[in-house]
């Protein structure tokens, strides 16, 4: 449900919804769209865009698919931080991600000059 491509397509507000959904997986499927939007600190329109980027026609379909996703997934580990890292590595261990990396390597190798620019909260 949460493929690398789908997560990569999310903007900052939609990522807030994603993080809320992942951290509150047991209650999200019972929330209304308004309750989820308020809890995640976004608008209902943002929640709808989030659902569409996950290939759901609307919030109702997202809740059903999310419930099925949880039923099929292995049980939640007690150490949430470690499970997030494990989940990340599982999501990048596929042919789609390998092809993306190969394309990035080709672009870097073909470049005459590389300039790194970034923004973040790491403090470095």
XYZ file of C-alpha atoms in Angstrom:
124
model
C 0.000 0.000 0.000
C 2.765 2.417 0.928
C 5.155 1.889 -1.965
C 8.348 3.882 -2.307
C 6.932 5.678 -5.347
C 3.719 6.622 -3.527
C 5.564 7.953 -0.477
C 8.038 9.855 -2.655
C 5.125 11.597 -4.401
C 3.745 13.057 -1.141
C 4.262 16.731 -0.372
C 5.007 18.035 3.153
C 1.366 18.252 4.251
C 0.555 14.814 2.877
C 3.629 13.465 4.699
C 2.081 14.788 7.923
C -0.968 12.619 7.186
C 1.271 9.624 6.368
C 3.231 9.971 9.619
C 0.027 10.301 11.632
C -1.489 7.240 9.931
C 1.624 5.110 10.544
C 1.942 6.137 14.186
C -1.789 5.716 14.902
C -2.562 2.706 12.740
C -4.959 1.147 15.256
C -7.320 4.129 15.389
C -7.128 5.681 11.902
C -9.458 3.182 10.250
C -12.234 4.267 12.663
C -11.756 8.020 12.178
C -13.773 10.250 9.895
C -11.905 12.290 7.313
C -12.468 15.410 9.422
C -11.076 13.707 12.547
C -7.974 12.541 10.672
C -7.432 15.965 9.122
C -7.740 17.689 12.508
C -5.479 15.150 14.240
C -2.799 15.445 11.534
C -3.103 19.245 11.433
C -4.142 19.468 7.781
C -7.282 20.078 5.733
C -9.698 17.429 4.499
C -8.574 18.329 0.967
C -5.022 17.324 1.902
C -6.306 14.001 3.245
C -8.150 13.428 -0.052
C -4.986 14.194 -2.072
C -3.102 11.766 0.192
C -5.712 9.063 -0.523
C -5.567 9.650 -4.285
C -1.768 9.410 -4.314
C -2.164 5.986 -2.694
C -4.437 4.997 -5.603
C -7.667 5.205 -3.607
C -10.762 6.858 -5.057
C -11.577 8.476 -1.729
C -11.221 8.285 2.024
C -13.675 5.387 2.399
C -11.654 3.236 0.021
C -8.444 4.237 1.835
C -9.865 3.060 5.184
C -10.910 -0.305 3.728
C -7.569 -0.849 1.968
C -5.657 0.289 5.063
C -7.570 -2.199 7.225
C -6.757 -4.997 4.769
C -3.126 -3.856 4.691
C -2.925 -4.074 8.492
C -4.499 -7.534 8.512
C -1.960 -8.828 5.984
C 1.063 -7.152 7.567
C 3.163 -8.941 10.170
C 2.403 -7.959 13.784
C 3.675 -4.562 14.926
C 6.971 -4.789 16.732
C 7.208 -3.199 20.158
C 10.182 -0.996 19.241
C 8.512 1.376 16.766
C 11.748 3.130 15.751
C 13.364 -0.120 14.694
C 10.249 -1.275 12.839
C 10.230 1.960 10.820
C 13.829 1.347 9.762
C 13.093 -2.280 8.904
C 10.029 -1.182 6.941
C 12.168 1.322 5.015
C 14.726 -1.313 4.073
C 11.951 -3.671 2.972
C 10.490 -0.905 0.795
C 13.800 -0.212 -0.986
C 14.718 -3.855 -1.505
C 13.083 -4.210 -4.921
C 13.756 -3.859 -8.635
C 11.921 -0.521 -8.907
C 14.230 1.130 -6.374
C 17.327 -0.485 -7.930
C 16.374 0.975 -11.315
C 15.945 4.425 -9.759
C 19.387 4.165 -8.167
C 20.940 3.015 -11.449
C 19.422 6.018 -13.241
C 20.751 8.355 -10.539
C 24.232 6.832 -10.851
C 24.164 7.311 -14.645
C 23.180 10.966 -14.264
C 25.918 11.588 -11.683
C 28.563 9.826 -13.771
C 27.603 11.832 -16.861
C 27.743 15.143 -14.986
C 30.671 17.485 -15.314
C 29.929 19.209 -12.009
C 27.799 18.258 -9.011
C 26.482 20.832 -6.562
C 24.811 19.676 -3.353
C 22.037 21.845 -1.956
C 19.805 20.877 0.914
C 17.500 21.974 3.643
C 16.547 20.138 6.761
C 16.417 20.067 10.505
C 19.546 18.050 11.232
C 21.483 21.121 12.312
C 24.475 20.325 10.113
